[in-house]
PDB file of C-alpha atoms in Angstrom:
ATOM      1  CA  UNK A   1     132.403  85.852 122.128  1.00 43.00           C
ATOM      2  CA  UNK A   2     133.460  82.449 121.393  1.00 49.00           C
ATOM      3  CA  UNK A   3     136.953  81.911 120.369  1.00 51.00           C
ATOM      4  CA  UNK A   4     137.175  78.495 118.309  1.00 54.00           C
ATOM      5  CA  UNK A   5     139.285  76.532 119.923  1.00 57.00           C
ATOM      6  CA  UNK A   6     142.639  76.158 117.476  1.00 55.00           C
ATOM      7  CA  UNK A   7     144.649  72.478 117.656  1.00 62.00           C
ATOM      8  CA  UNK A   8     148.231  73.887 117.374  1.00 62.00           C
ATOM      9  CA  UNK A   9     149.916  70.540 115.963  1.00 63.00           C
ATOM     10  CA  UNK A  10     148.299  71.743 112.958  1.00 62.00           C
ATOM     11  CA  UNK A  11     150.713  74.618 113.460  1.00 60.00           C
ATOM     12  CA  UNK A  12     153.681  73.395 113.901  1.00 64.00           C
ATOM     13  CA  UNK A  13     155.391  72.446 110.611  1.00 56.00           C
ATOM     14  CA  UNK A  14     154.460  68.926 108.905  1.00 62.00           C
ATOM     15  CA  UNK A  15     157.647  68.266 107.275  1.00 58.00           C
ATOM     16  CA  UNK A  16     160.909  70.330 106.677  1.00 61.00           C
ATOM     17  CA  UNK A  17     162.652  70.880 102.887  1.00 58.00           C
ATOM     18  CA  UNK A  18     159.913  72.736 101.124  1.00 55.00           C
ATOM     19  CA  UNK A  19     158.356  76.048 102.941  1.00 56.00           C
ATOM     20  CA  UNK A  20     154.293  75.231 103.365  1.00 58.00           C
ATOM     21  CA  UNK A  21     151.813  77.773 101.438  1.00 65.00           C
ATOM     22  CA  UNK A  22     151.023  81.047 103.001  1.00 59.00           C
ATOM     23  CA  UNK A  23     147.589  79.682 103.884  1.00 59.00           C
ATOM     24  CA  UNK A  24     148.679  77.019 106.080  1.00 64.00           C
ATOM     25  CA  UNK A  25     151.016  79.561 108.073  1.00 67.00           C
ATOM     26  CA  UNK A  26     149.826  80.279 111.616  1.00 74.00           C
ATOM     27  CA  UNK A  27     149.462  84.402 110.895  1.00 73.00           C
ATOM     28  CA  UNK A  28     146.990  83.356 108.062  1.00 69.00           C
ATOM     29  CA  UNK A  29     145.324  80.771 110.171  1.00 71.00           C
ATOM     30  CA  UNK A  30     144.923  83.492 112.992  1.00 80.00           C
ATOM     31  CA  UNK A  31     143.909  85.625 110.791  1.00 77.00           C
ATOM     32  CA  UNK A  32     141.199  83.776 108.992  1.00 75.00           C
ATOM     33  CA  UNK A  33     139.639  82.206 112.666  1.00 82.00           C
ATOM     34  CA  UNK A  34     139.137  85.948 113.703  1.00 87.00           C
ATOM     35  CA  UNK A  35     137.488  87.063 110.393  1.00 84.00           C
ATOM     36  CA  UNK A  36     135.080  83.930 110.787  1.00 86.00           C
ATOM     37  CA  UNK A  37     134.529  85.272 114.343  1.00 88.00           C
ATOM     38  CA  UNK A  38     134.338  88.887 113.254  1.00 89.00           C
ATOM     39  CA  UNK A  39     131.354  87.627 110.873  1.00 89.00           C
ATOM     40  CA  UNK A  40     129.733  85.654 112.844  1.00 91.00           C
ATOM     41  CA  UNK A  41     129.334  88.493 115.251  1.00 92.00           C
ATOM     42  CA  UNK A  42     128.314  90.591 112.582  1.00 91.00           C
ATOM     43  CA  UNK A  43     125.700  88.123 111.473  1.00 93.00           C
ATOM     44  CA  UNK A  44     124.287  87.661 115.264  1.00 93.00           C
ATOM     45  CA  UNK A  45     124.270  91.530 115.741  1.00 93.00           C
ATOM     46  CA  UNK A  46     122.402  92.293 112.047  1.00 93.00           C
ATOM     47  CA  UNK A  47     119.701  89.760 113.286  1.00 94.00           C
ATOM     48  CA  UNK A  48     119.167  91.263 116.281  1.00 94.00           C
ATOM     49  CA  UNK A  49     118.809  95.069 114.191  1.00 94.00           C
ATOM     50  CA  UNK A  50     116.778  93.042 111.088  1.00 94.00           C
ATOM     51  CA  UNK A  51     114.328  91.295 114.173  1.00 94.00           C
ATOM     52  CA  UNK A  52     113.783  95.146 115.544  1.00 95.00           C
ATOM     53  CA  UNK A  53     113.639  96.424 112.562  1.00 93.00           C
ATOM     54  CA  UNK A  54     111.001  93.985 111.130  1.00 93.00           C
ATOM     55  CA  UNK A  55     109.276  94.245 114.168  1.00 94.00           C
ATOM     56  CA  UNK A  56     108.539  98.137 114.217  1.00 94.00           C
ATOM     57  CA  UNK A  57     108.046  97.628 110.566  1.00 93.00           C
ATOM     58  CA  UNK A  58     105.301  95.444 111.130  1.00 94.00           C
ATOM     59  CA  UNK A  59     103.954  97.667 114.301  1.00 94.00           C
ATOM     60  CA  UNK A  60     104.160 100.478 111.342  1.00 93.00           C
ATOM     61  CA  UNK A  61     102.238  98.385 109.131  1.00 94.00           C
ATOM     62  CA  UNK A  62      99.295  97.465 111.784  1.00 94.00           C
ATOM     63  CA  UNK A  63      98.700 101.095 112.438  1.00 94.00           C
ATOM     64  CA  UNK A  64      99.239 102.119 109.247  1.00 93.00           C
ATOM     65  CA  UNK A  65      96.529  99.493 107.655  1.00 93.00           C
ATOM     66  CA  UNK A  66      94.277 100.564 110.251  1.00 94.00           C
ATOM     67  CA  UNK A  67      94.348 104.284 109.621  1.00 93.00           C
ATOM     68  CA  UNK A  68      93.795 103.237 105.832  1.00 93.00           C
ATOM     69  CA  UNK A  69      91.289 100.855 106.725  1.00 94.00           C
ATOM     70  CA  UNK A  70      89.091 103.525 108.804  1.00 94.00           C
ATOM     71  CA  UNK A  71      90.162 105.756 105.798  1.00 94.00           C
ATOM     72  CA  UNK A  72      88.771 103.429 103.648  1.00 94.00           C
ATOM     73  CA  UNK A  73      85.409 103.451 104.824  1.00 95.00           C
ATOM     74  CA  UNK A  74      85.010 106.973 104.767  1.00 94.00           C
ATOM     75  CA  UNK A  75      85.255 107.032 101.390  1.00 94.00           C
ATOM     76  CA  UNK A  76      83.362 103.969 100.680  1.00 94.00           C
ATOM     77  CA  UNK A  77      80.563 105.438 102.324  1.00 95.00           C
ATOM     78  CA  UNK A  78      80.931 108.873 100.265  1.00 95.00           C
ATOM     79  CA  UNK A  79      81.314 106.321  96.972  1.00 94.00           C
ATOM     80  CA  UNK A  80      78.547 104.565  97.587  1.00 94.00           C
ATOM     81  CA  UNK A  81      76.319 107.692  98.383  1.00 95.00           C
ATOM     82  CA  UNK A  82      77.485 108.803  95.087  1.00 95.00           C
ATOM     83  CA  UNK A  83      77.263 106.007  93.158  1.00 94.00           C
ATOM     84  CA  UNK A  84      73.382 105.707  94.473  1.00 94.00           C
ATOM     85  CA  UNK A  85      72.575 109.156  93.662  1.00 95.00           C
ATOM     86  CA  UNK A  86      74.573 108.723  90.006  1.00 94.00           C
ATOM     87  CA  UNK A  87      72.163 105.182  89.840  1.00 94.00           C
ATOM     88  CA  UNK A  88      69.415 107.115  90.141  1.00 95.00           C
ATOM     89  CA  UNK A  89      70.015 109.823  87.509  1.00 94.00           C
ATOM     90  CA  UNK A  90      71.163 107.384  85.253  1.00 94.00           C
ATOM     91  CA  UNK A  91      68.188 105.418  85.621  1.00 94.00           C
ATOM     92  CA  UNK A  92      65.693 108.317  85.180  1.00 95.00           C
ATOM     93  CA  UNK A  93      67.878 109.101  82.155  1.00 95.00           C
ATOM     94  CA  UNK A  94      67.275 105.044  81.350  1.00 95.00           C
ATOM     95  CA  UNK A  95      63.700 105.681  81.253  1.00 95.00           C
ATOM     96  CA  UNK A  96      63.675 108.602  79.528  1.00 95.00           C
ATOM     97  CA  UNK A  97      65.176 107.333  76.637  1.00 95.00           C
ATOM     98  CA  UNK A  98      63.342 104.327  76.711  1.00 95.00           C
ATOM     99  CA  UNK A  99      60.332 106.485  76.337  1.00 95.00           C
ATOM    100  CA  UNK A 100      61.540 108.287  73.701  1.00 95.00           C
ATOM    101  CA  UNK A 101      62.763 105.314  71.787  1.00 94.00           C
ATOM    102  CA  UNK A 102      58.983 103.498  72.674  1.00 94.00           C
ATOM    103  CA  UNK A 103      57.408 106.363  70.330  1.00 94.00           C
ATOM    104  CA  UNK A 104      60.455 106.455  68.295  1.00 94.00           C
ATOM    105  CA  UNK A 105      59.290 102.631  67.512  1.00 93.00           C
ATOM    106  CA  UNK A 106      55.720 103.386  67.339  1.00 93.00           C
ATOM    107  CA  UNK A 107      55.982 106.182  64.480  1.00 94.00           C
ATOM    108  CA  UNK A 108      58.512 103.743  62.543  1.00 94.00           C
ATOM    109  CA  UNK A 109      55.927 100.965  62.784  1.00 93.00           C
ATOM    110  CA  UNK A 110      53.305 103.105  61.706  1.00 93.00           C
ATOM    111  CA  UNK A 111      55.058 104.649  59.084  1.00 93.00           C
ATOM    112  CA  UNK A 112      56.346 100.776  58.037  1.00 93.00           C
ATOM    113  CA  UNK A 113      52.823  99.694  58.578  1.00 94.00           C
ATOM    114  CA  UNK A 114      51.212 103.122  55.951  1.00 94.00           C
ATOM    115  CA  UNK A 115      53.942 102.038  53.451  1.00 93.00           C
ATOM    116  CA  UNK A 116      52.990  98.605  53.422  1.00 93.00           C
ATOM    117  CA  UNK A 117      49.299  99.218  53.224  1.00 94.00           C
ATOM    118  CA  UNK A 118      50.801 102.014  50.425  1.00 94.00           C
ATOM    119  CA  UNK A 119      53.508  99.791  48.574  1.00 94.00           C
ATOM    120  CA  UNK A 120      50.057  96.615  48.773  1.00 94.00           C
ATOM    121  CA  UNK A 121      47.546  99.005  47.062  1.00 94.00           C
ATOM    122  CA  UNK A 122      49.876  99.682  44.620  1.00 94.00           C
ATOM    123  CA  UNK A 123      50.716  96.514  43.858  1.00 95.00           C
ATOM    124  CA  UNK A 124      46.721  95.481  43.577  1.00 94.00           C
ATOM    125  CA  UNK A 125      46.227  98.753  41.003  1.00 94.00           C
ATOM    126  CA  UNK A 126      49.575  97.371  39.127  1.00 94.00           C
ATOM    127  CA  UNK A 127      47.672  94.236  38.878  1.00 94.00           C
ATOM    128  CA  UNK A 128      44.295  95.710  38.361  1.00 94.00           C
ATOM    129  CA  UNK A 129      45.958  97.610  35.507  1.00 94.00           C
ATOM    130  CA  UNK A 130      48.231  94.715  34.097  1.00 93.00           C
ATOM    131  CA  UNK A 131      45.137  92.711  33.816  1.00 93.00           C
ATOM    132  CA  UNK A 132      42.924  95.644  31.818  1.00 92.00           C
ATOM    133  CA  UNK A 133      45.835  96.098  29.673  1.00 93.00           C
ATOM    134  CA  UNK A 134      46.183  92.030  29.228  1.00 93.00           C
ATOM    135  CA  UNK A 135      42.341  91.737  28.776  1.00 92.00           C
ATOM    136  CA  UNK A 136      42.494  94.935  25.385  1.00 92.00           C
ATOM    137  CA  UNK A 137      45.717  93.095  24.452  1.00 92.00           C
ATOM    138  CA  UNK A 138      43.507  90.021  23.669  1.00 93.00           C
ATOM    139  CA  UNK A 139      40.538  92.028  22.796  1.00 92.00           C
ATOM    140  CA  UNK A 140      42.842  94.055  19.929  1.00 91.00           C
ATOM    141  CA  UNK A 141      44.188  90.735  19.092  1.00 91.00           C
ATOM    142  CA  UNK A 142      40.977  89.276  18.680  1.00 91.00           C
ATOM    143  CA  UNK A 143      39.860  92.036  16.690  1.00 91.00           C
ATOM    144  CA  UNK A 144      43.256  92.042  14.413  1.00 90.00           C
ATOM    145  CA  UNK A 145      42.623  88.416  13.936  1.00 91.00           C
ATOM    146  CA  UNK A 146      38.649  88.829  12.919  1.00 90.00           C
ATOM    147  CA  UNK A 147      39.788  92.033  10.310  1.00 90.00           C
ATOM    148  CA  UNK A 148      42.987  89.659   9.141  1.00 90.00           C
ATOM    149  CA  UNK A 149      40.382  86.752   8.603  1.00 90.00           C
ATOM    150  CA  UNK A 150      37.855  89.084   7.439  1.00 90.00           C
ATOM    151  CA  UNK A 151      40.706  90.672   5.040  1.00 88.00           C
ATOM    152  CA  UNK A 152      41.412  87.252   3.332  1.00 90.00           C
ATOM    153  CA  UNK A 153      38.049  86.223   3.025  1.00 90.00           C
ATOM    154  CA  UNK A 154      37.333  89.670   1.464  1.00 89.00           C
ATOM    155  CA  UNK A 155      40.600  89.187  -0.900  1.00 89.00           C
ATOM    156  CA  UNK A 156      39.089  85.673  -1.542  1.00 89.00           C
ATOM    157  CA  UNK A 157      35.752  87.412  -2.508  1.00 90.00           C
ATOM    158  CA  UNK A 158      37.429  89.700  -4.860  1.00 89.00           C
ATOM    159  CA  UNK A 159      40.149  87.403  -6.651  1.00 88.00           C
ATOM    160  CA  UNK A 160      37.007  84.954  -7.429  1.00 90.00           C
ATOM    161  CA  UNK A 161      34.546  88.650  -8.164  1.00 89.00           C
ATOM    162  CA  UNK A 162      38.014  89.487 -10.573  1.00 88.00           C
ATOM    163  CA  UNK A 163      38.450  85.731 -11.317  1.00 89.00           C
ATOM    164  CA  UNK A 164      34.549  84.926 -12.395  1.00 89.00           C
ATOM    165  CA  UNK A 165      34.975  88.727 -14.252  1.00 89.00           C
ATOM    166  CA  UNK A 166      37.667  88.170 -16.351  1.00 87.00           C
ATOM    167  CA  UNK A 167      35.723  84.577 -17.014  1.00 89.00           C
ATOM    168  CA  UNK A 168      32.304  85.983 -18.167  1.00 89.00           C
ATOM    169  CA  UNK A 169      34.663  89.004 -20.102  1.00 88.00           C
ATOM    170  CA  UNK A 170      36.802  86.171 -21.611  1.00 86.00           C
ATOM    171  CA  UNK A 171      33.508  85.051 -22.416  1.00 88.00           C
ATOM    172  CA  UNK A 172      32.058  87.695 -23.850  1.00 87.00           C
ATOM    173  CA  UNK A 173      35.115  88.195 -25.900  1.00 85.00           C
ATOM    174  CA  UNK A 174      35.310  84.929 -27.396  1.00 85.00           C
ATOM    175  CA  UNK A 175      31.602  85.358 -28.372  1.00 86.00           C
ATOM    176  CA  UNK A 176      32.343  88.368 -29.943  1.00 85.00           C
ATOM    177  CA  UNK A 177      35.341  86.237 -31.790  1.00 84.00           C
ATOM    178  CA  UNK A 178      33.141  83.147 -32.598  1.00 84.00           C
ATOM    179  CA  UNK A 179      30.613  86.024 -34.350  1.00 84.00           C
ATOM    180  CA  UNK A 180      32.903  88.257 -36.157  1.00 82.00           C
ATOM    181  CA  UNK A 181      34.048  84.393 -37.614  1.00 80.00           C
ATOM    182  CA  UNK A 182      30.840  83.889 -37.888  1.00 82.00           C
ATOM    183  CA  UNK A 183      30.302  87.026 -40.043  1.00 79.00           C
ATOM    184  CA  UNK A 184      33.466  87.012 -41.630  1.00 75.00           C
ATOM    185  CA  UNK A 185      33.241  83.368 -43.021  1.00 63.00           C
TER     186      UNK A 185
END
């Protein structure tokens, strides 16, 4: 232990009249160099425990990592034989369904393919049919034309039959006027 060495002027009393504080008294002065030595023995021996403490703390931790370590790859072996087995299911499984979905694709491109042909030849006898019906449309109008000209030339024929009628009956009549005048004058 080291005892600071203490200068006693500093003790003895600066002036006389008015009493000094309490902390510039020699009991408080004693008292406060032994708790600074008091602490600073504490602090030296709390090392030394904290150094032996950290070190079989870190001993711990050496043995302790490599236990968990050797632990470790245990069961990384034991994953990894899983996970190879699980890879190889799953991949089976993989092709399975990629089968499946191959011919899955195949009857949907079939089927797209028949309703295309389907949805085509319909299309053609739409058109087929839309140009039958377009070609009596323009027949019947045709025809409907011809009996409308036909109709008016006939109605022609019989307004000037009635016209050149009435004109050879007007005749007649005014013959049959211009001799009854004839007789009667």
């Amino acid at each position: 232990m080291e005892m600071a060495a203490v200068d006693k002027s500093s003790l003895e009393p600066k002036y006389t009249g008015v009493p000094r504080r309490y902390e510039e008294t020699k009991p408080a002065l004693t008292q406060g160099f032994t708790h600074h030595s008091i602490l600073d023995i504490g602090h030296k021996l709390h090392s030394k425990v904290q150094l032996t403490a950290d070190q079989q703390r870190d001993h711990a931790v050496k043995e302790t990592e490599a236990l968990v370590w050797e632990e470790a790859e245990k069961v990384k072996q034991k994953a990894l034989e899983a996970a190879l087995l699980q890879a190889q299911a799953e991949k089976e499984r993989e092709i399975k369904n990629i089968r499946k979905q191959y011919e899955k694709e195949l009857k949907e491109e079939g089927l797209r393919v028949e309703g295309e042909m389907n949805k085509r030849m319909l299309q053609q006898l739409k058109k087929e049919r839309k140009e039958a019906e377009d070609k009596l449309h323009d027949s019947l109008r045709r025809a409907q034309e011809e009996f409308a000209a036909q109709k008016v030339a006939a109605v022609k024929a019989a307004k000037e039959e009635e016209q050149r009628m009435a004109a050879a009956a007007a005749d007649r009549v005014a013959q049959m006027k211009a001799a009854e005048a004839t007789e009667t004058a």
